[in-house]
Coordinates of C-alpha atoms and ligand atoms in Angstrom, one line a residue:
X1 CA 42.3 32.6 -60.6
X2 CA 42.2 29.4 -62.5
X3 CA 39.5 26.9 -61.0
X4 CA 40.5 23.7 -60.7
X5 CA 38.0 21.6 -63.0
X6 CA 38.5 18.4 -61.5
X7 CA 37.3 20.2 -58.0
X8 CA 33.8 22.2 -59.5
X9 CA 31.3 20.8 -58.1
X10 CA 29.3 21.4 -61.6
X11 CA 32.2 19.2 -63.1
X12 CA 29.9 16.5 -65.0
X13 CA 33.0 14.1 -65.1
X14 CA 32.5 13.7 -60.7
X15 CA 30.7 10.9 -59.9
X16 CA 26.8 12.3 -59.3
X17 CA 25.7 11.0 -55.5
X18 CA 22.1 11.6 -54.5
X19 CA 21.2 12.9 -50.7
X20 CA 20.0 11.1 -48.3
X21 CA 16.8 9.6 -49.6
X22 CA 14.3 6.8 -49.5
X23 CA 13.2 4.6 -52.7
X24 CA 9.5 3.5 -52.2
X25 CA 9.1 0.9 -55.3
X26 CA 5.4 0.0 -55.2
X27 CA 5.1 -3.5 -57.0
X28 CA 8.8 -4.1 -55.9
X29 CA 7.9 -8.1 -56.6
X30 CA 6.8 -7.6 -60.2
X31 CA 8.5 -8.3 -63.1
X32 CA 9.9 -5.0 -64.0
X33 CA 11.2 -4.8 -60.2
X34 CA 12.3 -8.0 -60.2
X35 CA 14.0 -7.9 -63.3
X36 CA 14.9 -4.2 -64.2
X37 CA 14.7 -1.7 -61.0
X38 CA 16.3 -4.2 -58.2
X39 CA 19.1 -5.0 -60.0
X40 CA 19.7 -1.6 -61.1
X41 CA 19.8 -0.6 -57.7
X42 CA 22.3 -3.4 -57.1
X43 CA 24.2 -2.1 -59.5
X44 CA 24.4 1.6 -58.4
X45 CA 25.3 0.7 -54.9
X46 CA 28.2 -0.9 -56.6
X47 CA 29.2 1.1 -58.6
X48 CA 29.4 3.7 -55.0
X49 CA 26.5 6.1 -56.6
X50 CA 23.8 5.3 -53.8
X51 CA 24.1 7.9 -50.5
X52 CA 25.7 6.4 -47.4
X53 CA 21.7 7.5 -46.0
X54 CA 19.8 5.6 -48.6
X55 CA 16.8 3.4 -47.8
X56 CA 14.8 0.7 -50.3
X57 CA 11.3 0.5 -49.4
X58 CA 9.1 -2.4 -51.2
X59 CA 5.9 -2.3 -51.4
X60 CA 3.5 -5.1 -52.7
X61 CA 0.4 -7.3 -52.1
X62 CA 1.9 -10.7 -51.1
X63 CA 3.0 -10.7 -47.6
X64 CA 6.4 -12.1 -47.7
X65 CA 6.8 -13.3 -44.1
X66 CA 8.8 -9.6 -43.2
X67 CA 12.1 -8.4 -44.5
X68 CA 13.9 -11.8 -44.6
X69 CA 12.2 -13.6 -47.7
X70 CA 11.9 -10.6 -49.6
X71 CA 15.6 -9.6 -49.1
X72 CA 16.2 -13.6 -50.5
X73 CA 14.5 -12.3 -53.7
X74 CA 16.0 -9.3 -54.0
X75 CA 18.9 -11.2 -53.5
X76 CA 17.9 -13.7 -56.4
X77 CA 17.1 -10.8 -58.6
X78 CA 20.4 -8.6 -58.3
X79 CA 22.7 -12.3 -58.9
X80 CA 20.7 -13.4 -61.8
X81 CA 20.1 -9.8 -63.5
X82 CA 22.5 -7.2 -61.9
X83 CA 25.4 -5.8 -64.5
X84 CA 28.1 -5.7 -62.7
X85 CA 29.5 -8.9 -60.7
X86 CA 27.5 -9.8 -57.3
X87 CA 29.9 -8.9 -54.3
X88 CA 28.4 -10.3 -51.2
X89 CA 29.5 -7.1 -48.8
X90 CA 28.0 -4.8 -51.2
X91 CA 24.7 -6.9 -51.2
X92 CA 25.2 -7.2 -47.2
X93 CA 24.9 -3.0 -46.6
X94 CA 22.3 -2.7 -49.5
X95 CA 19.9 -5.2 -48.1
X96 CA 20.6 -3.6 -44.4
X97 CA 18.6 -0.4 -46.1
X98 CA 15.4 -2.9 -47.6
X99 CA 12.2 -2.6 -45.7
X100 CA 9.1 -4.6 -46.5
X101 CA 6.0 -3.7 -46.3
X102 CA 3.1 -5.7 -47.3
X103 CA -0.4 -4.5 -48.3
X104 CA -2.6 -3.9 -51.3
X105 CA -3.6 -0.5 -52.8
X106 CA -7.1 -0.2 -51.4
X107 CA -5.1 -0.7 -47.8
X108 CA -5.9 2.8 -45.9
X109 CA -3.7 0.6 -43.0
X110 CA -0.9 -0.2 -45.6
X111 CA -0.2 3.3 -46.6
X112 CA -0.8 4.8 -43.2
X113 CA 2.3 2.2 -42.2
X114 CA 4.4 3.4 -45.1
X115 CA 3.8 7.4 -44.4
X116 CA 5.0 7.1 -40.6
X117 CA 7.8 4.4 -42.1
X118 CA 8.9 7.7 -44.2
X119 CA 8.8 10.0 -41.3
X120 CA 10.3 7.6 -39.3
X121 CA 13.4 7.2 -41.6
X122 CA 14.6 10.5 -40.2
X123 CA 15.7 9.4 -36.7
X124 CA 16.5 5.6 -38.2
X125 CA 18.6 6.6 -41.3
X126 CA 19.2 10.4 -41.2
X127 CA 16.9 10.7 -44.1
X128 CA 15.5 13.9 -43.8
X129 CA 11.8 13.5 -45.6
X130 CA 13.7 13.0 -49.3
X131 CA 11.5 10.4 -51.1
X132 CA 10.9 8.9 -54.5
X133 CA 7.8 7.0 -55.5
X134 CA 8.3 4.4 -58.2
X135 CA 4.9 2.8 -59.7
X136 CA 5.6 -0.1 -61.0
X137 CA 2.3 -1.4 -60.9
X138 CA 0.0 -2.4 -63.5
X139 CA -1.6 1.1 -64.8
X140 CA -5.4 0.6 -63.8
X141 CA -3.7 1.1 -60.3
X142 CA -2.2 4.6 -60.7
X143 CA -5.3 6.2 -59.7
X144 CA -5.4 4.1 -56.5
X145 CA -2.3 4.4 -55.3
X146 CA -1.7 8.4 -56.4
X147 CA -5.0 8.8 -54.0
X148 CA -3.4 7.0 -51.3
X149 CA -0.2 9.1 -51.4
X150 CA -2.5 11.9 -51.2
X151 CA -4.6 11.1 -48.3
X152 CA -1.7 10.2 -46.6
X153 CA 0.6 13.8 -47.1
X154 CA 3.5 11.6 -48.7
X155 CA 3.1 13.9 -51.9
X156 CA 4.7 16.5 -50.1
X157 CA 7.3 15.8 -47.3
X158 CA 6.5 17.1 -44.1
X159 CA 9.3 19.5 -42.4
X160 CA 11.0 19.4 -45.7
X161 CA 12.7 17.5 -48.0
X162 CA 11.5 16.4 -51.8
X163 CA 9.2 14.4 -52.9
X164 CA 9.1 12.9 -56.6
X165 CA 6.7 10.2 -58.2
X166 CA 8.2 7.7 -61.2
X167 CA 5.4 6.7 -63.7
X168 CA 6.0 3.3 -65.7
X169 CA 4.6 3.1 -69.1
X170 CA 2.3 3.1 -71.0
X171 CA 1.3 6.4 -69.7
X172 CA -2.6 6.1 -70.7
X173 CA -3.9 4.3 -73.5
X174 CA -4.9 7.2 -75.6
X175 CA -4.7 10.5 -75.8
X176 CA -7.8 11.3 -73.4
X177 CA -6.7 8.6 -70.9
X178 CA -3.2 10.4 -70.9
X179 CA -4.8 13.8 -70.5
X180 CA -6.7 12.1 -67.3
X181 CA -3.8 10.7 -66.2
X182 CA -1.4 13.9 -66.2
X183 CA -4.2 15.4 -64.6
X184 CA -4.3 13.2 -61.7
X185 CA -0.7 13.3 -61.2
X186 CA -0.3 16.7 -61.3
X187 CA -3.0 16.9 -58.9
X188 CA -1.3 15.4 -56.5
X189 CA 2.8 16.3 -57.6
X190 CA 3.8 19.6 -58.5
X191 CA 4.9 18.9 -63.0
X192 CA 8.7 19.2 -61.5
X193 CA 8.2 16.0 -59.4
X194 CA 6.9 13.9 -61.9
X195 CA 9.3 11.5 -63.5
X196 CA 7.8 9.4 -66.6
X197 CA 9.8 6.6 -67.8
X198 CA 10.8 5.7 -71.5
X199 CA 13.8 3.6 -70.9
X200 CA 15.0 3.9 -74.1
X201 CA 16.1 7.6 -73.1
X202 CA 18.3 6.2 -70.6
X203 CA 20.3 4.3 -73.7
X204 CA 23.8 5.8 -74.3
X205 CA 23.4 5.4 -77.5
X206 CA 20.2 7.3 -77.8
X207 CA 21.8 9.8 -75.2
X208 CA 25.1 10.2 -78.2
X209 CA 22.8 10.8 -80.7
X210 CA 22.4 14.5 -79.3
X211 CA 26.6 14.2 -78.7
X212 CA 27.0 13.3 -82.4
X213 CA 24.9 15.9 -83.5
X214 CA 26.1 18.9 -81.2
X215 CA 29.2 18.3 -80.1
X216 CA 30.8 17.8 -83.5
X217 CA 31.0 20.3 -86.8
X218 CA 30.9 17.2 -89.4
X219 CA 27.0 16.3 -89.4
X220 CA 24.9 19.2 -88.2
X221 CA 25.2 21.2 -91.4
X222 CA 23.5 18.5 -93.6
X223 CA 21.7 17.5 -90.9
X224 CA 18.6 19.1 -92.7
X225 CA 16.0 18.8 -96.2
X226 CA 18.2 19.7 -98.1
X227 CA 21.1 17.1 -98.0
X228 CA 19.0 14.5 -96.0
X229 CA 16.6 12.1 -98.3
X230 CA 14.9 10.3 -95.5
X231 CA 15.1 9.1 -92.0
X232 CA 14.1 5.0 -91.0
X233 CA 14.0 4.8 -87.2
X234 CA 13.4 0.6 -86.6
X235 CA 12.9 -1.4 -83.1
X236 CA 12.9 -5.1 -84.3
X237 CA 12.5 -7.6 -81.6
X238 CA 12.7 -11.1 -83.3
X239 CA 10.9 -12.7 -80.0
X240 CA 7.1 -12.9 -79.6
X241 CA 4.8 -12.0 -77.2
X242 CA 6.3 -14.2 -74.5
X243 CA 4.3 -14.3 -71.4
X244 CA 2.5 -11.3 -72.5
X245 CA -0.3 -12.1 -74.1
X246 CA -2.8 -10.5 -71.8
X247 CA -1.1 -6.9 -71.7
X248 CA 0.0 -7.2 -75.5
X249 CA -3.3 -8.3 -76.9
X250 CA -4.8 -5.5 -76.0
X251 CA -1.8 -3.0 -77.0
X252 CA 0.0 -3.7 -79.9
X253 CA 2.7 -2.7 -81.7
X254 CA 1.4 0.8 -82.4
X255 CA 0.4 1.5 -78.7
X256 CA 3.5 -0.7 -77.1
X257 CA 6.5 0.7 -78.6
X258 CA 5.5 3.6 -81.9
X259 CA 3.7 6.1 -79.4
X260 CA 6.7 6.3 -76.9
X261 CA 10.8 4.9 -78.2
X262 CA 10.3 5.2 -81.6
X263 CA 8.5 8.8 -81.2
X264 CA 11.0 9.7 -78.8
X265 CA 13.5 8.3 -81.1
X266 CA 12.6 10.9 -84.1
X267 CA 12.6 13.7 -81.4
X268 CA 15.8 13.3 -80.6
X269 CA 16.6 12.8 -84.3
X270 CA 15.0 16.1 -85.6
X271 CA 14.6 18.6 -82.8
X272 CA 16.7 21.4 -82.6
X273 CA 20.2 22.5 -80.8
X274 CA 18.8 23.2 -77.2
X275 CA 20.0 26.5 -75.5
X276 CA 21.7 24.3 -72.7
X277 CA 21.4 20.8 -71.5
X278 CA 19.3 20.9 -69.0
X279 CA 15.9 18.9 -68.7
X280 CA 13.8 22.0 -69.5
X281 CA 16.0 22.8 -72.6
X282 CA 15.9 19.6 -74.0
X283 CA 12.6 19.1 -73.4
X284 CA 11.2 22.0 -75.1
X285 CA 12.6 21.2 -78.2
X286 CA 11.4 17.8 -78.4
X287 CA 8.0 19.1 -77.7
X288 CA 8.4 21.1 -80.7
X289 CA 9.3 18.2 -82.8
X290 CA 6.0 16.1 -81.8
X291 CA 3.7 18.8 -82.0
X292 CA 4.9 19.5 -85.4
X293 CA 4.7 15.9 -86.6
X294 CA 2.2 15.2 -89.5
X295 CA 0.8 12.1 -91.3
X296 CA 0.4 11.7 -94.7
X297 CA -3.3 12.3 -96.3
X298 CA -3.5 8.8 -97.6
X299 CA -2.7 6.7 -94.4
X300 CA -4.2 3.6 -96.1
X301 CA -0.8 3.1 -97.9
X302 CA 1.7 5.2 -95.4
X303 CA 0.0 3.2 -92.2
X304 CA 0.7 -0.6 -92.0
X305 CA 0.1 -2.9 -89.6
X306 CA 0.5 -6.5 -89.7
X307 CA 0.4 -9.6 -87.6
X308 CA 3.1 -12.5 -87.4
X309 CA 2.2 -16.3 -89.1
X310 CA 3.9 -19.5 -88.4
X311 CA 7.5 -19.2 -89.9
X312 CA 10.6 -20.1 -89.1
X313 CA 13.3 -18.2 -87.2
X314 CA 16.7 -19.2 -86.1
X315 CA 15.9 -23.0 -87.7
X316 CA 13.5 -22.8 -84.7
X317 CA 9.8 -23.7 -85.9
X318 CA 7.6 -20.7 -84.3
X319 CA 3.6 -20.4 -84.3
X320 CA 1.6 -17.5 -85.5
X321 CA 0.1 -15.0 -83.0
X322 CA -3.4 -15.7 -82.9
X323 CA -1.9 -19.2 -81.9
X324 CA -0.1 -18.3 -79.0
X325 CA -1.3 -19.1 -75.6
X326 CA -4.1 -16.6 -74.3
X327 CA -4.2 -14.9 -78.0
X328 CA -7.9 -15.2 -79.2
X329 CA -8.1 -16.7 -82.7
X330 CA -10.0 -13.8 -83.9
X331 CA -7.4 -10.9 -82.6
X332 CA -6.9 -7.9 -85.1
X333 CA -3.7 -6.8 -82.9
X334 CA -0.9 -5.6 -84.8
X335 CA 2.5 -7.1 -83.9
X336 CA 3.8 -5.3 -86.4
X337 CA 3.8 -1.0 -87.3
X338 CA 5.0 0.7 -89.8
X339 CA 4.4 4.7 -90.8
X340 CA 5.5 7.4 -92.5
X341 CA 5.2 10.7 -91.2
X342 CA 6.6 14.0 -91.7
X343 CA 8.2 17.0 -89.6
X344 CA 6.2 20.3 -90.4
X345 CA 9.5 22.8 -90.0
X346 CA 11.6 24.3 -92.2
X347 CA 14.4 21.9 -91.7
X348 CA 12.6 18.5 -92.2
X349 CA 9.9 20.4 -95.3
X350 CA 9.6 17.2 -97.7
X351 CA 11.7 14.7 -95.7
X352 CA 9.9 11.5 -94.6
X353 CA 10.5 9.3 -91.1
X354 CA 10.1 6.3 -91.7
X355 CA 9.4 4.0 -88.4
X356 CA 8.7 0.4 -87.9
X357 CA 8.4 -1.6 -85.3
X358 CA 7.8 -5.5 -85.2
X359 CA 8.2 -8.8 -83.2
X360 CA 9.3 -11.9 -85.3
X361 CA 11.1 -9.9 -87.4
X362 CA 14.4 -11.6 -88.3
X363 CA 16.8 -10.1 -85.5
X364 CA 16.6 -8.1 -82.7
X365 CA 17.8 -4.2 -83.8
X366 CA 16.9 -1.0 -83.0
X367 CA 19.1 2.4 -85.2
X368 CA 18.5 5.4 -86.7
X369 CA 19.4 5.8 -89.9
X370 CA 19.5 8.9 -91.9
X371 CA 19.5 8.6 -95.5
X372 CA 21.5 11.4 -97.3
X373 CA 20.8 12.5 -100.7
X374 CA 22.7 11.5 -103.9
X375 CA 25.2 13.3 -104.9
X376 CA 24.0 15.8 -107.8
X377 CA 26.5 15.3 -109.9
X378 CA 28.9 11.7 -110.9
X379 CA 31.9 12.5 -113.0
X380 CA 32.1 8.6 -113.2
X381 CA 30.7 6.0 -116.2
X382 CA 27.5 5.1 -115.2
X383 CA 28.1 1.3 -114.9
X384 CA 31.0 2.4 -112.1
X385 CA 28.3 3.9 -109.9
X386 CA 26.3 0.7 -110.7
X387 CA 26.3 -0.5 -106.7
X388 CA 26.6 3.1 -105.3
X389 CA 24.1 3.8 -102.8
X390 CA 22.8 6.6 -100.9
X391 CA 25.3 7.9 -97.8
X392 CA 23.9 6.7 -94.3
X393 CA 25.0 7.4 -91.3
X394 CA 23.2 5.0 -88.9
X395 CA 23.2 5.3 -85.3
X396 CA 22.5 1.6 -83.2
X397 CA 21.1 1.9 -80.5
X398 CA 20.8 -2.0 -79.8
X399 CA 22.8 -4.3 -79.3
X400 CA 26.3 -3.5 -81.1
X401 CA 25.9 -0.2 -79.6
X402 CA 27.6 2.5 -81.5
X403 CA 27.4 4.7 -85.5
X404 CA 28.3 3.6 -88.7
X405 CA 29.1 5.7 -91.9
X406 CA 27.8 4.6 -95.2
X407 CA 29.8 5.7 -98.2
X408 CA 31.1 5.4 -101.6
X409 CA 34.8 4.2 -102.0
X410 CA 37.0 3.0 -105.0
X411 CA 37.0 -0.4 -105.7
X412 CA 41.1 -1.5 -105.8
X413 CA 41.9 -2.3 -109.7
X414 CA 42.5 -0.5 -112.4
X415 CA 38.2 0.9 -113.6
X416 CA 37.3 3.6 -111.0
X417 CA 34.5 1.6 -109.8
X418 CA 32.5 3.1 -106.6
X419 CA 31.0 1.0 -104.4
X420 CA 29.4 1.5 -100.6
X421 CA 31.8 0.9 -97.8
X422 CA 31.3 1.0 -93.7
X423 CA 32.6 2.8 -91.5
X424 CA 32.3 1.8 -88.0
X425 CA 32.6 2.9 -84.5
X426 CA 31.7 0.2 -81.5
X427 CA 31.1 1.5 -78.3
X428 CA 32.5 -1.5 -76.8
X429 CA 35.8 -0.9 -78.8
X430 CA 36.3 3.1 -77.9
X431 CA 35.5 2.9 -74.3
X432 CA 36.7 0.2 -71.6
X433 CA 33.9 1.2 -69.5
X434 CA 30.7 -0.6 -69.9
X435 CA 27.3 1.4 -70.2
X436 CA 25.6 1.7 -67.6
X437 CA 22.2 -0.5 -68.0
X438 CA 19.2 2.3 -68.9
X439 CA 17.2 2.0 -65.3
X440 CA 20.9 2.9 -63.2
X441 CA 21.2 6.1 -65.0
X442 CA 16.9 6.8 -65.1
X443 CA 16.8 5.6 -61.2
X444 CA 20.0 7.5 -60.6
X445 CA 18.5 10.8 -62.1
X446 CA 15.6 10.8 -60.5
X447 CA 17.1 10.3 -57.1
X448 CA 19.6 13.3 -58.1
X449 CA 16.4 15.5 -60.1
X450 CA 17.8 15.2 -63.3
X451 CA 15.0 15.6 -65.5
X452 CA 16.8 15.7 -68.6
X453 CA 15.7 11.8 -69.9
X454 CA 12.0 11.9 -69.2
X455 CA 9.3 13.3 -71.3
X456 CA 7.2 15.5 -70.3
X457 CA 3.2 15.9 -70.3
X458 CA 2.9 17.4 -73.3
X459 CA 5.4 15.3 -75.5
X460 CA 3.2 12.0 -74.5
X461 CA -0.3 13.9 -75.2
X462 CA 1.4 15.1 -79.0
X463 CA 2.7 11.4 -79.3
X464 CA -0.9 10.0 -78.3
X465 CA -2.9 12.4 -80.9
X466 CA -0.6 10.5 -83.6
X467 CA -1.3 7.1 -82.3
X468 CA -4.9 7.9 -81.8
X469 CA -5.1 9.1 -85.4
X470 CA -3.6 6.0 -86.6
X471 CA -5.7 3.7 -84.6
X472 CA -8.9 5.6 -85.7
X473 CA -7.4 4.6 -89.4
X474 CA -7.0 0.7 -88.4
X475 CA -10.0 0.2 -86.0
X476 CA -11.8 -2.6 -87.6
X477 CA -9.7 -3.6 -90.2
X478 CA -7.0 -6.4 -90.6
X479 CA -3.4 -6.2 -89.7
X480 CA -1.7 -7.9 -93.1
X481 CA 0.1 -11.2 -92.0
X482 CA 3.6 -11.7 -92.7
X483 CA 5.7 -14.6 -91.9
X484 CA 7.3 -15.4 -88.7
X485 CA 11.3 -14.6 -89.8
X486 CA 10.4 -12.2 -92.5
X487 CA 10.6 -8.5 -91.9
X488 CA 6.9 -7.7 -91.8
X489 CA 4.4 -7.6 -94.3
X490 CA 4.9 -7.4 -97.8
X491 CA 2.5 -3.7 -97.8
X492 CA 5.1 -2.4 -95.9
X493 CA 7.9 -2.8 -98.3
X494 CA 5.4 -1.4 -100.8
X495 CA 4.9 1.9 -99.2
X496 CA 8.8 2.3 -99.6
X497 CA 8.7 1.2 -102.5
X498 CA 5.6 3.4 -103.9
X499 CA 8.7 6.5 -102.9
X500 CA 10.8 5.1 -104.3
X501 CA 13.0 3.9 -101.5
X502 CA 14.0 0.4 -99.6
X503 CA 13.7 -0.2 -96.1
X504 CA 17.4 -1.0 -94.8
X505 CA 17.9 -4.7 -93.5
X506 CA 19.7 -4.2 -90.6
Ligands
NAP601 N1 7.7 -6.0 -67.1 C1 8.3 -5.2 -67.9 O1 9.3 -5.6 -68.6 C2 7.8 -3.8 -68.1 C3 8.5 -3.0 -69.1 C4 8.1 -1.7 -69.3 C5 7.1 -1.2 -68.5 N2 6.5 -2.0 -67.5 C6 5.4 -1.4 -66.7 O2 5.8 -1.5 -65.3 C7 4.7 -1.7 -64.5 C8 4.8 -3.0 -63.7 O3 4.9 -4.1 -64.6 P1 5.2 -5.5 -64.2 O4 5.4 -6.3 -65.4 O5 6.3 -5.5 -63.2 O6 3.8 -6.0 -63.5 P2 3.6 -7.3 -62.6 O7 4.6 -8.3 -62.8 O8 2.2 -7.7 -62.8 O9 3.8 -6.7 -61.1 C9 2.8 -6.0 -60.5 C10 3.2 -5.6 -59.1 O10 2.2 -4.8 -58.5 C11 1.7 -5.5 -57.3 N3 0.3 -5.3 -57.2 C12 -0.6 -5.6 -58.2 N4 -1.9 -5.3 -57.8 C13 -1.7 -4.9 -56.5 C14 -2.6 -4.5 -55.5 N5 -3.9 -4.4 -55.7 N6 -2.1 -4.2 -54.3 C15 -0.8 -4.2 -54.0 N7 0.1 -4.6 -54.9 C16 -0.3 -5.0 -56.1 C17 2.1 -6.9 -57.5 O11 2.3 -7.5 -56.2 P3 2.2 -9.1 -55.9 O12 3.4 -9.7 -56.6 O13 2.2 -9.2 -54.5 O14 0.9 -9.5 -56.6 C18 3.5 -6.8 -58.2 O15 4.5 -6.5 -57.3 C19 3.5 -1.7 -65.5 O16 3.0 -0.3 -65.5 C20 4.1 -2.0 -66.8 O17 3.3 -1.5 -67.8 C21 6.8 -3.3 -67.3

């Protein structure tokens, strides 16, 4: 018998509905709540992807006078941030599910409250024990808060149901603090229940990277050393620190954005066709990628870091970094990374990754772009291949979502001049449905137990041991400035340059 597809449950193309199950965000009133995960959740119940038993659960310091106010800034949050257009009856039934509960994370009482809240939700919302934890808190409070679900049984739900714990990053600050860290969260979740976030996963973009690469015949035969030259991963932000300067100061560049997207960003880039798509699959491969990743001997001139000056940007005057508000004059922080490192396999032997990462840089990108080899051979006059470049196929992953092919074409006329032409294809031109913001899909995997997007303990302990290396490397020294509006430091171009190559300007 033929199975209908359309009616498989396993169909991928069916809408994906969790069950029944409450969201506990702790730190629901923080920015990232405020600005990422509430209107996310806005957006799912929208969309119809929240169970008809589904229940928000906020959890922060400030007492907010009970549900009322808090459901006001909810409210606020979804309208001014949400993706899809604000429908007042959708709102209505989401914010009949939003319970408030005020205390801080050394509150026995507090958390006591929120454990019989949770058993409670059974016989008030036909949840039967299903529960997320989000942290969304700032990270010297994991170990807090992962005690109190512990002394309280939440890890684990009584008389059934899951349990699953979302970790915000940065998921330690080094490699030791990470080990620490995974330790105390698998002390108190079983490794399946643990969900860490790197938002950039749940791009679409990042997500058709691995679509462009296994789902078609055309790239995955050169997609190796020997027709591929090099690989530039970039995350350009041209803002600054913003309101930051507390967090970033003692961060960086290197820390902030290097050890987890742009990593993560190069595993997905160079790992392997997994056996299937599920999370364990996927994962494994990537862990293969970052464990086999190498720097060069000489980090001095293939590890720069540098920190924005004055400059201009957008005819917009900017200051320097050291003098932004809450920025100590004398800060060595880099605002700016840039390495090279190499893939220790027999497909990537000899091929360097290029990333860089950097605020203040002229406009705010992030792609991957491979670089292909020359061709070996040009039948043509030299002077006809003048302005031919190497192939690229680059893959943007913000904003402009969507791939473009680099390659040579004939110039019209009469000389068989070959010049670089694009090749595009927009996401917003192929598909009439608009992505999905990265925290729907992330939130809506976890409440499903889709692992797939989230990295596991052992891709952000290989991902720290580079970092750690490289911040051994800079500890002491001086980031090299580069203007405000330029695209970094003028030692960064040079370590292209010293191979022979050119950073793309996006
Ligand atoms: N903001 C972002 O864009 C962003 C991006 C990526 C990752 N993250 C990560 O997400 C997490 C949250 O960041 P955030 O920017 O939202 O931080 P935030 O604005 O400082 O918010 C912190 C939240 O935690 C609550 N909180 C802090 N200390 C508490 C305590 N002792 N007891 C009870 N509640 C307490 C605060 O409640 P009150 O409001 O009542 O004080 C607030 O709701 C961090 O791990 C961060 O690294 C943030």
């Amino acid at each position: 018998m033929i199975s209908n597809p359309l009616r498989d449950p396993r169909d991928r193309r069916l809408p994906r509905v969790p069950e029944a199950c409450a969201l506990v965000v702790f730190g629901v009133t923080g920015d990232l709540s405020r600005k990422k995960l509430i209107p996310a959740i806005y957006d799912l119940a929208n969309r119809g992807l929240l169970p008809p038993g589904f229940c928000l659960l906020g959890y922060a310091r400030r007492d907010w006078g009970g549900d009322g106010d808090f459901e006001q800034l909810a409210r606020s949050c979804a309208q001014a941030h949400a993706r899809t257009p604000f429908r007042e009856d959708v709102w209505r039934r989401l914010a009949e599910t939003i319970i408030f509960l005020p205390g801080s994370f050394d509150d026995d009482e507090g958390f006591d409250t929120l454990a019989q809240t949770l058993l409670d939700l059974e016989s008030t919302h036909g949840i039967p024990g299903n529960a997320a934890f989000y942290l969304s808190i700032p990270p010297a409070a994991f170990p807090a808060v992962l005690k109190q679900i512990e002394r309280t049984g939440m890890a684990s739900g009584k008389g059934g149901g899951w349990r699953r714990v979302v970790v915000e990053k940065p998921f330690g600050h080094d490699l030791q603090s990470a080990v620490e860290l995974n330790a105390l969260v698998d002390s108190v979740f079983s490794a399946d229940a643990v969900y860490r976030i790197d938002h950039y996963l749940g791009k679409e973009t990042v997500q058709n990277l691995m679509a462009l690469r296994f789902a078609n015949t055309l790239f995955e035969p050169i997609w190796n050393s020997r027709y591929v030259d090099s690989v530039q991963i970039t995350m350009a932000e041209d803002v600054g620190i913003g309101t930051r300067a507390g967090f970033y100061d003692k961060t960086g560049a290197a820390r902030d954005v290097l050890q987890n997207h742009l990593l993560q960003l190069l595993a997905m880039a160079a790992m392997e066709e997994p056996v299937s798509f599920d999370a364990e699959s996927i994962r494994v491969e990537k862990v293969k990628i970052l464990g086999a990743l190498s720097l060069p001997p000489d980090s001095k001139r293939y590890a720069i870091r540098g920190q924005y000056e004055q400059g201009w940007l957008a005819g917009e005057r900017v200051r320097g970094y050291r003098d932004e508000e809450g920025i100590p004059k004398s800060s060595k922080t880099e605002t700016y990374a840039a390495v090279r490192l190499g893939v220790e396999t027999r497909r990537w032997a000899g091929v360097p990754f290029y990333l860089r990462t950097g605020k203040r840089l002229p406009r705010r990108t992030t792609e991957v772009a491979v670089i292909f080899k020359k061709a070996p051979h040009l039948p043509f006059a030299e002077t006809d291949t003048a302005e031919l470049g190497h192939n690229q196929l680059v893959v943007r992953v913000q904003p402009d979502e969507g791939v473009t092919m680099r390659f040579g074409s004939k110039v019209p006329g009469t000389a068989m001049e070959v010049r670089d032409v694009s090749m595009d294809f927009l996401y917003g031109e192929s598909f009439t449905e608009s992505s999905p913001e990265a925290y729907e899909r992330l939130i809506l995997d976890v409440l499903i137990g889709d692992a797939t997007l989230f990295p596991r303990n052992k891709e952000i302990e290989y991902s720290w041991r580079i970092i750690d290396r490289l911040e051994e490397f800079w500890s002491g020294r001086k980031p090299y400035p580069y203007r405000a509006g330029d695209w970094g430091p003028a030692e960064a171009e040079q370590m292209l340059a010293r191979d022979g190559r050119l950073w793309r300007r996006p």
